[in-house]
Coordinates of N, CA and C in Angstrom, one line a residue:
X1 N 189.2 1.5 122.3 CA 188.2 0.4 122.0 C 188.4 -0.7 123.0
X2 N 189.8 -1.2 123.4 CA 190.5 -2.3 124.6 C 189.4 -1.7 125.8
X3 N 190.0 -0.3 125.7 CA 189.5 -0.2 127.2 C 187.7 0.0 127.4
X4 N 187.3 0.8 126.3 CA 185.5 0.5 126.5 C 185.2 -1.0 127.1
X5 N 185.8 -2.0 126.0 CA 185.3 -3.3 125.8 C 185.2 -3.8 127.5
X6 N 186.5 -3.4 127.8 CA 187.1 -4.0 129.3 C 186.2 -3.5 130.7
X7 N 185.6 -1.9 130.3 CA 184.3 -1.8 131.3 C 183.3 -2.4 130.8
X8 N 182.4 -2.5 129.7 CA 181.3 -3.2 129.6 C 181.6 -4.3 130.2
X9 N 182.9 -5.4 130.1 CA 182.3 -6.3 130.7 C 183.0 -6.0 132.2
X10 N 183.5 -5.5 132.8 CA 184.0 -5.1 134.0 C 181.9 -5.0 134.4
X11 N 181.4 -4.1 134.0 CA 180.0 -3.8 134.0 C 179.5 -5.0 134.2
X12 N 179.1 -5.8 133.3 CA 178.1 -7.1 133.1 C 178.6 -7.9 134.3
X13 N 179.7 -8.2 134.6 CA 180.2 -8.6 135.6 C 179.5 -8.2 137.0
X14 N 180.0 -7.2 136.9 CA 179.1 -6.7 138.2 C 177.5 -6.9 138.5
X15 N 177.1 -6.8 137.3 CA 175.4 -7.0 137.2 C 175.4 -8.3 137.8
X16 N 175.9 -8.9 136.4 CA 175.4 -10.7 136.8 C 175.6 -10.9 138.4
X17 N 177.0 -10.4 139.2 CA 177.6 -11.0 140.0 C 175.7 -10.2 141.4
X18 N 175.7 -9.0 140.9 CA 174.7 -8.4 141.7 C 173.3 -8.9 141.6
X19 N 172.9 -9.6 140.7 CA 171.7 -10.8 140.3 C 171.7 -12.0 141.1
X20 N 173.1 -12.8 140.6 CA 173.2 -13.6 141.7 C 173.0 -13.6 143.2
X21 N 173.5 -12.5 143.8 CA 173.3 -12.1 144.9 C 171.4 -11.5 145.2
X22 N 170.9 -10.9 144.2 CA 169.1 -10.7 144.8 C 168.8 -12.3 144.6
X23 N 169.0 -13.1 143.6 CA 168.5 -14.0 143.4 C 168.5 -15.1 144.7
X24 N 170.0 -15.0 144.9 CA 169.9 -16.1 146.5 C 169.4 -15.9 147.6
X25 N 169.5 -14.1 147.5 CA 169.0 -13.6 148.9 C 167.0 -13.8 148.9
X26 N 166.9 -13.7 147.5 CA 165.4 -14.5 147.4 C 164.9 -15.5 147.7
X27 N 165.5 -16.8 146.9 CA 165.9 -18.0 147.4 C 165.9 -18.7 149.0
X28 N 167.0 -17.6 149.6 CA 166.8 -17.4 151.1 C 165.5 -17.4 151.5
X29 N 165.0 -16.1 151.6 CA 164.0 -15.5 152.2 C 162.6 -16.5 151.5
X30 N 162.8 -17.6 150.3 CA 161.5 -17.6 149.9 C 161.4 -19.2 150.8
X31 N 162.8 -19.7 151.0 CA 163.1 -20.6 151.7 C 162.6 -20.8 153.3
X32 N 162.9 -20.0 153.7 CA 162.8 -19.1 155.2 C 161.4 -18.9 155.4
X33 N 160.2 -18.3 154.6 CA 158.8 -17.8 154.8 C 158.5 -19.6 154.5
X34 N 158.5 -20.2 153.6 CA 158.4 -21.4 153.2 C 158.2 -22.5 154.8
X35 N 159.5 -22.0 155.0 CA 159.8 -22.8 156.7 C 159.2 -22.0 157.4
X36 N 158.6 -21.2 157.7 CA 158.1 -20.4 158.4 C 156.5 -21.0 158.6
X37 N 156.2 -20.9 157.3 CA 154.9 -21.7 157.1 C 154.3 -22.7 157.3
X38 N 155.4 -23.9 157.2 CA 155.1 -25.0 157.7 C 155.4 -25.1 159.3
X39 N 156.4 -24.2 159.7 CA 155.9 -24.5 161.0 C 155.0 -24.0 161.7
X40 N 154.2 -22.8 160.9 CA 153.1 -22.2 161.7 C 151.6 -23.4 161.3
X41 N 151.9 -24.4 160.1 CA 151.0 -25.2 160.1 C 151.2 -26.4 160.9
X42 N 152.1 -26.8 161.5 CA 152.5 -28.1 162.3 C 151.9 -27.6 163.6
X43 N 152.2 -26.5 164.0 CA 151.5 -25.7 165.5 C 149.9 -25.4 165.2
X44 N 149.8 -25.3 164.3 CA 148.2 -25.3 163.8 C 147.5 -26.5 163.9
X45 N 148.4 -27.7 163.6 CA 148.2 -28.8 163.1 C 147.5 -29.9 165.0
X46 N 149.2 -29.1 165.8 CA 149.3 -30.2 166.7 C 148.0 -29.2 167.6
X47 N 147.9 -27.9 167.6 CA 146.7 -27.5 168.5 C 145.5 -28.3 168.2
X48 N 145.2 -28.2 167.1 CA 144.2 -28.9 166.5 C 143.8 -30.0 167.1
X49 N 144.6 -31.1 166.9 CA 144.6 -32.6 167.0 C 144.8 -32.5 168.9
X50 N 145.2 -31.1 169.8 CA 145.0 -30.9 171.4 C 144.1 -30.8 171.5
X51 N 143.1 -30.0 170.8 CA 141.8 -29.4 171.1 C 141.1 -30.8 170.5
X52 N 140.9 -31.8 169.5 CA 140.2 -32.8 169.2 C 140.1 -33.8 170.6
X53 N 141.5 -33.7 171.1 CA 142.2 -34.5 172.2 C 140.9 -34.4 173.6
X54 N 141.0 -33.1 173.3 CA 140.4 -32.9 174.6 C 139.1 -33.1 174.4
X55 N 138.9 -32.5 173.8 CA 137.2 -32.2 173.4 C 136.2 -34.0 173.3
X56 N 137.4 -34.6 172.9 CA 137.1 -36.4 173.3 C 137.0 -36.7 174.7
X57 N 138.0 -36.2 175.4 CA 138.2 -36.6 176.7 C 137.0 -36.2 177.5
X58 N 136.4 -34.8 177.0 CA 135.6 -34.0 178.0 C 134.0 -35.0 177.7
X59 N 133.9 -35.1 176.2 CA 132.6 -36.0 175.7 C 132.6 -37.2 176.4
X60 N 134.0 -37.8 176.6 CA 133.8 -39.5 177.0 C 133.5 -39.2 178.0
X61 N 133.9 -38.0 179.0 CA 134.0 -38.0 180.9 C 132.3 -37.7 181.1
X62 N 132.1 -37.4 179.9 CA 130.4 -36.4 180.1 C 129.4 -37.6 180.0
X63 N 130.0 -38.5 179.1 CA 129.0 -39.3 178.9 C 128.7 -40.5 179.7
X64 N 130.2 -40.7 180.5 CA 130.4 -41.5 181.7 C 128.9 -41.2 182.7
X65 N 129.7 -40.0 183.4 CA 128.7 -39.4 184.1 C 127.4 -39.4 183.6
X66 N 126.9 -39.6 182.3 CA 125.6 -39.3 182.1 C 124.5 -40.8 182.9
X67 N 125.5 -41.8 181.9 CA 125.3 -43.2 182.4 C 125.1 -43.1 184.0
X68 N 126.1 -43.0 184.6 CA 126.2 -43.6 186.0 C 125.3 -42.6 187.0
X69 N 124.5 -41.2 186.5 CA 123.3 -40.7 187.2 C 122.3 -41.3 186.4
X70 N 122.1 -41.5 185.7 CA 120.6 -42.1 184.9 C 120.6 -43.3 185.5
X71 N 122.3 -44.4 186.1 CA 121.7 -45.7 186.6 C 121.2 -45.0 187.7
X72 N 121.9 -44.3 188.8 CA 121.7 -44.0 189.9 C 120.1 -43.7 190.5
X73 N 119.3 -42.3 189.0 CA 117.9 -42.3 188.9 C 117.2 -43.4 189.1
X74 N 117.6 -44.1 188.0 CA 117.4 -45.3 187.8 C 116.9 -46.8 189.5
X75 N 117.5 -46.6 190.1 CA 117.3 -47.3 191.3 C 117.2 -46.6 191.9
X76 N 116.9 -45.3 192.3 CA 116.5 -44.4 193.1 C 114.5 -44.8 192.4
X77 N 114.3 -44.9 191.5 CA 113.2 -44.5 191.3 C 112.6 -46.1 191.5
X78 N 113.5 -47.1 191.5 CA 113.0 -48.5 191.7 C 112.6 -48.3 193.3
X79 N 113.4 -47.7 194.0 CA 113.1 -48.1 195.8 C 112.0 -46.7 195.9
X80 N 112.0 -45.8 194.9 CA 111.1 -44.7 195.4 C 109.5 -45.7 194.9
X81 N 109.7 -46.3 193.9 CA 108.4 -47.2 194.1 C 108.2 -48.5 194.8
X82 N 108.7 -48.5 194.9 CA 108.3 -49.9 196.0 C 108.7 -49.5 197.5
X83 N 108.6 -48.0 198.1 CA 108.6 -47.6 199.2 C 106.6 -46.8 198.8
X84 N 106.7 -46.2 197.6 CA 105.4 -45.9 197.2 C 104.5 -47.3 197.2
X85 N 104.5 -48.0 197.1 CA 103.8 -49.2 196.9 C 103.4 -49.2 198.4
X86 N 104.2 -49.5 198.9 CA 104.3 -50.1 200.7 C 103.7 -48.7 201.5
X87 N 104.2 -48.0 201.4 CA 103.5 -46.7 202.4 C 102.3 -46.6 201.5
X88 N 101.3 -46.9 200.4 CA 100.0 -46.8 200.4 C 99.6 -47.5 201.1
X89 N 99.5 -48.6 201.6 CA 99.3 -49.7 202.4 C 98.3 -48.6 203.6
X90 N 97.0 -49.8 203.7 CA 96.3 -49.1 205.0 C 96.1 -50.5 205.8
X91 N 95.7 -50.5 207.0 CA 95.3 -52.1 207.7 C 94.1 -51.7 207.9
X92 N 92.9 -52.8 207.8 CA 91.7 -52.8 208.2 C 91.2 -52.2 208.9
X93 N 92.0 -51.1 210.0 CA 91.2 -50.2 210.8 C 91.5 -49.1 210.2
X94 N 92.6 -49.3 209.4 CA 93.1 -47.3 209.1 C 94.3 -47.0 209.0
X95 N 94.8 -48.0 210.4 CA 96.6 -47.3 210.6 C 96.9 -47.4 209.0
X96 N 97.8 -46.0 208.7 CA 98.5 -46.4 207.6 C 100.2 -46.7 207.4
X97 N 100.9 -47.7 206.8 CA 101.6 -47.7 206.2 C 102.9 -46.5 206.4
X98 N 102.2 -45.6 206.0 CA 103.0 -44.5 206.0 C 103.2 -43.3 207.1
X99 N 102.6 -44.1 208.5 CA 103.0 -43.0 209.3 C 104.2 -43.8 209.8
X100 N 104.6 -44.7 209.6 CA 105.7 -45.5 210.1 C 107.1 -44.8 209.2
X101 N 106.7 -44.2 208.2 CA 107.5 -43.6 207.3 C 109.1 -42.9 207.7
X102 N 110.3 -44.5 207.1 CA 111.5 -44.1 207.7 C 111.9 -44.9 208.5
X103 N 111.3 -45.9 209.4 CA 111.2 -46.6 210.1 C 112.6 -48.2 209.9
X104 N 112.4 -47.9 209.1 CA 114.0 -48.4 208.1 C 115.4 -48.2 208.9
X105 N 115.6 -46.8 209.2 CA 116.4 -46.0 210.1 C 116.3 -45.7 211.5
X106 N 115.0 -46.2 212.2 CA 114.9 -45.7 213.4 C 116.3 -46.5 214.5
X107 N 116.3 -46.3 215.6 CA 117.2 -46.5 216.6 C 116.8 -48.2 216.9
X108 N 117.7 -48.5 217.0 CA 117.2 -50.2 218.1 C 116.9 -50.1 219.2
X109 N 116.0 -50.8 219.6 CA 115.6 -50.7 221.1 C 115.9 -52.1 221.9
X110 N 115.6 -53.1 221.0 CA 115.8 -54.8 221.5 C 115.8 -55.5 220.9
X111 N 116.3 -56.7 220.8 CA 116.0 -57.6 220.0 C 115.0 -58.6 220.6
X112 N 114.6 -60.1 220.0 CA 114.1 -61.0 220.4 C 113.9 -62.4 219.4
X113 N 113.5 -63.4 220.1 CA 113.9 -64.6 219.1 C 112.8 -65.9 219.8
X114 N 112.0 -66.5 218.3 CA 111.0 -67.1 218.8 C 111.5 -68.8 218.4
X115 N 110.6 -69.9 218.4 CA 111.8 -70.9 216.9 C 111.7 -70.4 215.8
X116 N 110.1 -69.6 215.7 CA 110.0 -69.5 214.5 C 110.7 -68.1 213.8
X117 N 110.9 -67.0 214.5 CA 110.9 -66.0 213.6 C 112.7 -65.0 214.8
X118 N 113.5 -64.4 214.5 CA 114.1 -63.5 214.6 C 113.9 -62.0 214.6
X119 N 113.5 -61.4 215.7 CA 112.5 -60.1 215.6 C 113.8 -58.9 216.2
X120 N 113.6 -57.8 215.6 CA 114.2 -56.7 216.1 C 113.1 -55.5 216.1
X121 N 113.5 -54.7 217.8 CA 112.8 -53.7 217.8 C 112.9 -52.5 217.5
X122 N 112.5 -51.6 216.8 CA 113.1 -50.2 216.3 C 112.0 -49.5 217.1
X123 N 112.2 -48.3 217.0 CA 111.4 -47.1 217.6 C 111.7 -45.4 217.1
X124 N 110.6 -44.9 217.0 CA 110.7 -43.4 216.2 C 111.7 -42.6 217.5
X125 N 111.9 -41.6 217.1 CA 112.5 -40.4 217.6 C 112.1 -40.3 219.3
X126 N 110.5 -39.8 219.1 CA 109.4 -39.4 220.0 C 110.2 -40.4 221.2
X127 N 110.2 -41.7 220.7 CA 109.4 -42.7 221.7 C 111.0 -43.3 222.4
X128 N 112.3 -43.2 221.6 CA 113.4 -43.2 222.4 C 113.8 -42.4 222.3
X129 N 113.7 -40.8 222.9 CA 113.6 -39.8 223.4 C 113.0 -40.2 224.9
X130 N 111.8 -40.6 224.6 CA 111.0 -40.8 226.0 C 111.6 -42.1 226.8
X131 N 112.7 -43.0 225.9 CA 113.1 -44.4 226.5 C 114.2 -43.5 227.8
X132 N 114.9 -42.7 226.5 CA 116.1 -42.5 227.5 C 115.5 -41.8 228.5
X133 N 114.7 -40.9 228.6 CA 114.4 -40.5 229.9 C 113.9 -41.2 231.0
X134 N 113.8 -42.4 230.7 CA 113.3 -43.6 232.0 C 112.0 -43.9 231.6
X135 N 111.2 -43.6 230.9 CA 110.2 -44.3 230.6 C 110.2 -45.6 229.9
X136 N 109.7 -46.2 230.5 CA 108.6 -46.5 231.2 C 108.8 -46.8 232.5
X137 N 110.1 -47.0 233.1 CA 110.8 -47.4 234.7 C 110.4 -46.4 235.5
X138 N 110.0 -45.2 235.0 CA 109.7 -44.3 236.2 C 108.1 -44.0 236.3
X139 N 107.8 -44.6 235.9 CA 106.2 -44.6 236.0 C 105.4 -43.9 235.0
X140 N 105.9 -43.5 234.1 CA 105.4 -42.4 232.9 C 105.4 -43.1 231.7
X141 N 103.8 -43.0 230.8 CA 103.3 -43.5 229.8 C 104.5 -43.3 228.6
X142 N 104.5 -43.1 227.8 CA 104.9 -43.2 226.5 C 103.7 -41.8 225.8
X143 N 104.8 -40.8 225.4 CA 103.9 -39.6 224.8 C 103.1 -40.0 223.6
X144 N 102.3 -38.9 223.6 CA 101.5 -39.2 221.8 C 102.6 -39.2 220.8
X145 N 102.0 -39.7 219.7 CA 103.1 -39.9 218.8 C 104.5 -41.0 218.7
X146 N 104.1 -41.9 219.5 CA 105.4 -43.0 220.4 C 105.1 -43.5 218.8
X147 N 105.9 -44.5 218.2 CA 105.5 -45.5 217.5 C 107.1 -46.4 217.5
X148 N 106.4 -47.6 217.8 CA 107.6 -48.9 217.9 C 107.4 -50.0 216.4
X149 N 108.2 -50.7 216.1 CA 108.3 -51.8 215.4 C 109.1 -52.8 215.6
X150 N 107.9 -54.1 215.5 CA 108.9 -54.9 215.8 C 109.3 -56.1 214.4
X151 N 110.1 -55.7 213.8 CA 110.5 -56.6 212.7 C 111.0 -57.5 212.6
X152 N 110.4 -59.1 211.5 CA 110.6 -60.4 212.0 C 110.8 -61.0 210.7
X153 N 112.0 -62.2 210.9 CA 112.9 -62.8 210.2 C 112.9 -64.0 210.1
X154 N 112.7 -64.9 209.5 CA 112.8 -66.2 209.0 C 114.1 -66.7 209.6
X155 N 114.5 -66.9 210.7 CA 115.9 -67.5 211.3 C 116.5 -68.5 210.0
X156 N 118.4 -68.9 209.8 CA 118.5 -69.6 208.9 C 119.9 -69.8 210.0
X157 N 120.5 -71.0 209.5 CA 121.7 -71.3 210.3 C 123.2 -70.5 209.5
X158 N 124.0 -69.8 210.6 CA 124.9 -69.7 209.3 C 126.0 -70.3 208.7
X159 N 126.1 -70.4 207.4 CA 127.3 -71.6 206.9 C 128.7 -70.6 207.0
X160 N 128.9 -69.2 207.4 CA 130.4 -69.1 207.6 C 130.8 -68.6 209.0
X161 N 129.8 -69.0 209.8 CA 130.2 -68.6 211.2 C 131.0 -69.7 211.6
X162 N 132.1 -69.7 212.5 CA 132.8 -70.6 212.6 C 132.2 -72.0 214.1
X163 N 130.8 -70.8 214.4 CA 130.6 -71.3 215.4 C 128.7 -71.6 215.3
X164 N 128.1 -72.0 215.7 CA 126.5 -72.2 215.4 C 125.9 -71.1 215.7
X165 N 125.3 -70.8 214.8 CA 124.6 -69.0 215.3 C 123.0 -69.0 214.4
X166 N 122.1 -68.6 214.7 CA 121.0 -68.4 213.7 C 121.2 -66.6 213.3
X167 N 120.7 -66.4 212.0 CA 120.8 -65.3 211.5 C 119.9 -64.9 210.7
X168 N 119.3 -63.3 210.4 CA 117.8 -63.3 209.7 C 118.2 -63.9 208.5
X169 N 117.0 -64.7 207.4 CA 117.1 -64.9 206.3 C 115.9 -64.0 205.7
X170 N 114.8 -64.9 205.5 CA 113.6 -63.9 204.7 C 113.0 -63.0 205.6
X171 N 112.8 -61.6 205.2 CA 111.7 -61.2 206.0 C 110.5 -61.3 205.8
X172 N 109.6 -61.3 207.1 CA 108.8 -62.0 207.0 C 107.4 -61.1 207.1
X173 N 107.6 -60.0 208.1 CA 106.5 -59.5 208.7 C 106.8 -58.1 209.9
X174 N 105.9 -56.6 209.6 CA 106.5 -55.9 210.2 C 104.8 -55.6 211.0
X175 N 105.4 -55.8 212.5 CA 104.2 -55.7 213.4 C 104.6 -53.9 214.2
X176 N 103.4 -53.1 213.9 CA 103.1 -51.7 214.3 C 102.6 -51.6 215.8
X177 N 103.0 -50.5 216.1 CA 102.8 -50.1 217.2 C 102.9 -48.7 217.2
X178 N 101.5 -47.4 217.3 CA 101.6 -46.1 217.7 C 100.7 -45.9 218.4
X179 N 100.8 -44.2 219.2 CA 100.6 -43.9 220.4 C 99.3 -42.8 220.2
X180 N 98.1 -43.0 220.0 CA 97.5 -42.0 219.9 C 96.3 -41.9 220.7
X181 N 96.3 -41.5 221.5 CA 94.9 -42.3 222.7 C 93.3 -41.1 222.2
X182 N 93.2 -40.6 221.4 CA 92.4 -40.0 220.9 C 91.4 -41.2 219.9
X183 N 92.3 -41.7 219.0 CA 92.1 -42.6 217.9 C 92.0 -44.2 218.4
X184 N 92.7 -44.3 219.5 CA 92.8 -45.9 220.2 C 92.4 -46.2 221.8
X185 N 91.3 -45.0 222.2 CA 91.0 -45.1 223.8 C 90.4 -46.7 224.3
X186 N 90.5 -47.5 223.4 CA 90.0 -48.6 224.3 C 91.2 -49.8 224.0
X187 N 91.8 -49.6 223.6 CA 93.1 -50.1 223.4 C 94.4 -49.7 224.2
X188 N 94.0 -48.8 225.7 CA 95.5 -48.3 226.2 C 96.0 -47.2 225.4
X189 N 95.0 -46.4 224.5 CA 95.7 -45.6 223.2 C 96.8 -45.9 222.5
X190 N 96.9 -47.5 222.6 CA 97.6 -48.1 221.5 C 97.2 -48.5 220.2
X191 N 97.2 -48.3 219.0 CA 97.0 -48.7 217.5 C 98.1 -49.9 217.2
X192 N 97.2 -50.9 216.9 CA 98.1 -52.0 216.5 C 98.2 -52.1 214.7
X193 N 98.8 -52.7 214.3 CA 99.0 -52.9 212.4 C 99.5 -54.4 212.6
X194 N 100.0 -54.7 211.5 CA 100.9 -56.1 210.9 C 100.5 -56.4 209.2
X195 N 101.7 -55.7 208.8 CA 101.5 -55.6 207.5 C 103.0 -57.1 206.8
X196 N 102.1 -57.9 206.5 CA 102.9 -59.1 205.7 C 104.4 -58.8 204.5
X197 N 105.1 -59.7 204.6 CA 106.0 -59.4 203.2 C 106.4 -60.3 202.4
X198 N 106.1 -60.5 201.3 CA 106.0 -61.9 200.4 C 107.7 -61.4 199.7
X199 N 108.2 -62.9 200.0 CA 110.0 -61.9 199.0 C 109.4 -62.5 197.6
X200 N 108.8 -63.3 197.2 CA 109.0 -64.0 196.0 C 108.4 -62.4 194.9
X201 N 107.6 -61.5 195.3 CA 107.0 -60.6 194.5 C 107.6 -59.3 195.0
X202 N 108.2 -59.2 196.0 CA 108.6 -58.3 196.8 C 107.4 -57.1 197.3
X203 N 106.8 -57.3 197.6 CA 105.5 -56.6 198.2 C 105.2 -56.8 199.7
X204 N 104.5 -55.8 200.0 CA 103.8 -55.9 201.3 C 102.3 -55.8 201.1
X205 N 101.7 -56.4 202.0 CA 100.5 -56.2 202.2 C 99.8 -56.3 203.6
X206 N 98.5 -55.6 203.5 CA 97.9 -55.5 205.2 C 97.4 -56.9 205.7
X207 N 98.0 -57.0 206.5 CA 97.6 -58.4 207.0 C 95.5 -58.1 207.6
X208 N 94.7 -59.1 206.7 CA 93.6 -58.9 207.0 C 93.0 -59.3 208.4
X209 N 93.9 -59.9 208.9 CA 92.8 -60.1 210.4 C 93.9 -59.2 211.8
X210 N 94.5 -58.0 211.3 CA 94.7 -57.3 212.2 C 94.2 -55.9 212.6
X211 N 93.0 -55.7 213.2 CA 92.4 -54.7 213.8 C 93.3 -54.2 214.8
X212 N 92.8 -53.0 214.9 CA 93.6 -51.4 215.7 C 94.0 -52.1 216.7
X213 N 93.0 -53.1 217.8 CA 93.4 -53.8 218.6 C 94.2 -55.3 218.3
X214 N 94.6 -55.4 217.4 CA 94.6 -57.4 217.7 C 96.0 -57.7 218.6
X215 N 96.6 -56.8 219.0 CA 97.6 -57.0 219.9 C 97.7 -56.4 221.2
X216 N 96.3 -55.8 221.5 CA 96.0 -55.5 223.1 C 96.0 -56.5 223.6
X217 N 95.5 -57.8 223.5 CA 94.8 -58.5 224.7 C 96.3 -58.9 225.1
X218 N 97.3 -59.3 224.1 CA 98.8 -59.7 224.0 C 99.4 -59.1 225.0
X219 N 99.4 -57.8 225.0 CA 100.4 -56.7 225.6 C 99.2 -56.2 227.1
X220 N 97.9 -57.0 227.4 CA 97.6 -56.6 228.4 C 98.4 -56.7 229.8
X221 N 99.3 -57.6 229.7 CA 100.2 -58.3 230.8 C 101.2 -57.3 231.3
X222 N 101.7 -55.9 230.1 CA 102.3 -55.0 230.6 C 102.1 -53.7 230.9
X223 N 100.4 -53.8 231.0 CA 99.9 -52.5 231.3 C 100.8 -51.3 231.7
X224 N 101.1 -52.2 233.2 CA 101.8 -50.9 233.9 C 103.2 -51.2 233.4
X225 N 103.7 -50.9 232.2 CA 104.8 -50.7 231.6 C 104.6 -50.2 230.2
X226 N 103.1 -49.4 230.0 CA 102.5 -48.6 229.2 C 102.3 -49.7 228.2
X227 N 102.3 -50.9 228.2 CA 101.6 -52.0 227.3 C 102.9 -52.5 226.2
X228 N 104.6 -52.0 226.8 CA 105.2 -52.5 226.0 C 106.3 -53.0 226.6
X229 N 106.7 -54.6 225.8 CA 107.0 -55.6 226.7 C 108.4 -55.2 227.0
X230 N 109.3 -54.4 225.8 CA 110.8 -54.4 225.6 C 110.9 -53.1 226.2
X231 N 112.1 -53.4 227.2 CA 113.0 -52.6 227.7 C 114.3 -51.5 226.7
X232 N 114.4 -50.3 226.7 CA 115.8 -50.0 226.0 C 116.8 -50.4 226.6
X233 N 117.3 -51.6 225.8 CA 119.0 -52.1 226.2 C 120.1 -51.2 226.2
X234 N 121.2 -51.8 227.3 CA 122.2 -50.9 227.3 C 123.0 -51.5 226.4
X235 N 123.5 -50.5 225.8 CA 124.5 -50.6 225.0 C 126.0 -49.9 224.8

């Protein structure tokens, strides 16, 4: 009877002691998946809040850029109209506005200076192409298609030159000059223009008392220098 008694609990012993042991190793493991979990949500968590991260960064860069082409549009479409405004321009005979188109960029050819006005001379492709070749010093006209301008400036004094200088202020007035002796045979096949520029409204307009000719009789004095007074400067 001593000795039954002594394995049962020899037995129970064992159980409980073998319980304890599933139970911790549970405990463990429930402990373990537990931590396992939260760290697969903390990496869940910080991707998340990377991808938010970004996905901000990419919206704010996009919308930057959206802004700064729409200004861009934006004053692109201000000078594309008021380059449209001005190249509709016709002068009383016809010349238009817009065969001078670009003229903005041509080459310099000379300057010049009145009391009244500060003038620079530009000229198309055609026409200094033909400078550099010696024309008009070698005795050769100016081809079709020549066109010169001579653009003029409201002289002002300047307050940061250290020394007295006049310098353009307003502009004032862009006087034309092309070459088409078909369209201008009694003018030297020179076409004259002079189209005005008011800054207060910013516009141009055709100056009404300038006919195809009104600057022949001017430029009769350089016939034989194909009727144009400026030289290409060396530079």
């Amino acid at each position: 009877m001593s000795s039954n008694t002594a394995e049962s609990r020899s037995g129970l012993e064992n159980f409980l002691c073998e319980g304890e042991h599933t139970v911790a190793e549970l405990t463990t493991k429930s402990i373990a998946q537990e931590q396992q979990v939260q760290q697969e949500q903390k990496i869940e968590t910080r991707t998340t809040v990377e991808r938010i991260a970004g996905f901000t960064i990419v919206a704010t860069a996009v919308a930057v850029l959206a802004v700064l082409v729409a200004a861009a549009l934006f004053a692109q479409g201000q000078d594309n109209n008021n380059n449209k405004d001005k190249y509709s321009l016709k002068s009383p005979s016809g010349i238009a506005f817009s065969d001078f188109r670009g003229y903005e960029d041509w080459s310099v050819v000379s300057s010049a200076r009145t009391d009244e006005v500060l003038k620079v001379i530009v000229a198309n492709p055609t026409m200094i192409k033909a400078y550099k070749a010696g024309v008009p010093g070698n005795g050769q006209p100016f081809p079709e298609g020549s066109m010169i301008a001579k653009l003029q400036w409201k002289p002002k004094k300047s307050t940061e030159a250290p020394f007295v200088v006049d310098v353009p202020d307003v502009f004032k007035q862009a006087f034309l000059m092309e070459k088409d002796s078909k369209r201008f045979p009694k003018s030297g096949g020179w076409g004259y223009a002079v189209f005005n520029y008011e800054a207060a409204s910013d516009t141009f307009t055709a100056d009404s008392k300038s006919p195809s000719d009104c600057g022949y009789a001017c430029h009769t004095p350089v016939k034989a220098k194909d009727y144009i007074f400026h030289p290409y400067q060396k530079r």
